[in-house]
Amino acid sequence: MSALLYALGILLIGIGLAVSIALHEIGHLVPAKRFGVRVTQYMIGFGPTVWSRRRGETEYGIKAIPLGGYIRMIGMYPPHKGDAPGTIREDSTGFFQQMSDEAKEWESSQYSPEEQHRTFVNLSVPKKLAVMLGGPFMNLVLSVLLLAVLLIGFGLPTTTAEVKSVSQCVVPATAPPDADCAGMPPAPAAAAGIRPGDEITAIAGEPVGDFQDLSRIVRAHPDQEIEVELVRDGAPMTLTVTPLSNDVVSLDADGRPIIGEDGTPRTEKAGFLGVSGTQAMVRQSITGLPGMVWDTFAGTAKVVLTLPMRLWDIGVTVFSDQPRDPNGPLGVVGVSRLAGEVVSADAPGFEAKERAFTLISMLASLNMALFVFNLIPLMPLDGGHVLGALIEGARRQAARLRGRPDPGPVDMSRMLPVTNVVALAFIGMSVLLLYADIVKPIRMFGP
């Protein structure tokens, strides 16, 4: 049964990833067709074609290596000035120039002169940006929708004000670990009659929403008699409690320790009650979605910006005895293994709702990663084409202001050497992550 659940987890994340890639390419396909560009292929994956069907002028299909996808549009590179599509030039000199010319010749051989107006390169700059940003935008939208499902439908893991446990006594910090309550003063909560299962709704007249509110209010009332309003077995009750004064580290508005001029944390007198909260999934307001999206974006951007360093660390880790960073990048195999663990794990408190929450959060993170990664301004990523379109627009605007002729589209074929280097780097990264995910996998539940 466990093996079947493991396989189900891999299948579910595989379907989710395939849908994400498919929607990314639809984000390119729809505006391209809308602007009249002839799209010859829409493919999910790379390598040999597993299945395909032709609809109109476009071939739709699935390829063997599920590491991405693409659409193929005619006229990605401009022909040489004065040349008709399909013209072969004999005067190319230099390896890089020859590479550029051969790419242009192949591109122009895919369409006739009558179709010049249907090429990608013939689009205006705003339309080029719409086509190239359409793919990443689809992943951003999908990520936002999945995060909204998590926030509103499932809720976020929160420590609630429902009492999970009550300390029976106050044990001094100098007491041995196995000390019992004999001769120890009772904890304020126990002395007041607070029990596990009580839902605390207000303290000292202030409403309590979660355990963080409870802790904040109690801290502010050391050695002060206050009223605690709670619900026990459906009935409201009010108890009187005196939080014990305790020396604790001072915290700022963000909950971080305040460090003094001498470099040590500041301390202050704070109230101690002696209760712990209950962990639960609490549904949140839609107003929290922008912050959640921003946190996910910022975290993903940080990983992408530090990717070379992280890959170096992975390379050192897999060939040494060092443990792998559990927050480091994963390949397709690593993500699949984690999904299999999520669905098949037998962990207390990790039931169907928690499994679904984790899988959806993984897909939300994957789509945010696809959004951020594809905006890197390097060919062959979408960001490379976006950069080319922006440079083209800036050149045309500068020429217009100076009264000079239109310089024409930017020749992205000259970036083919960089494109090949980046493509090789991506292949190397994929191989490294594949090896790391096999020999030193990141696990969610133990070894």
Coordinates of C-alpha atoms in Angstrom, one line a residue, residues 48 56 60 92-93 114 120 126 163 170 192 202 252-253 266 269 290 301 316 341-342 357-358 382 434:
P48 CA 12.2 12.5 -29.3
G56 CA -4.4 23.5 -38.7
Y60 CA 0.8 19.7 -30.9
S92 CA 30.2 34.7 -44.1
T93 CA 33.5 34.9 -42.3
E114 CA 4.6 36.2 -48.7
F120 CA 7.9 36.9 -34.9
P126 CA 4.9 45.6 -27.2
V163 CA -4.9 25.3 25.5
V170 CA 7.3 26.6 38.0
A192 CA -6.2 29.5 38.3
A202 CA -9.8 37.4 25.9
D252 CA 11.1 44.3 18.9
A253 CA 7.8 44.7 16.9
R266 CA 18.4 43.1 26.5
K269 CA 10.3 41.6 33.2
P290 CA -0.4 39.9 -1.4
A301 CA 14.2 35.2 -6.2
V316 CA 30.9 19.7 -2.9
E341 CA 7.0 10.8 0.7
V342 CA 4.2 13.4 1.3
F357 CA -1.7 21.3 1.6
T358 CA 1.9 20.2 1.2
D382 CA 12.1 34.1 -22.1
L434 CA 19.8 14.4 -10.8

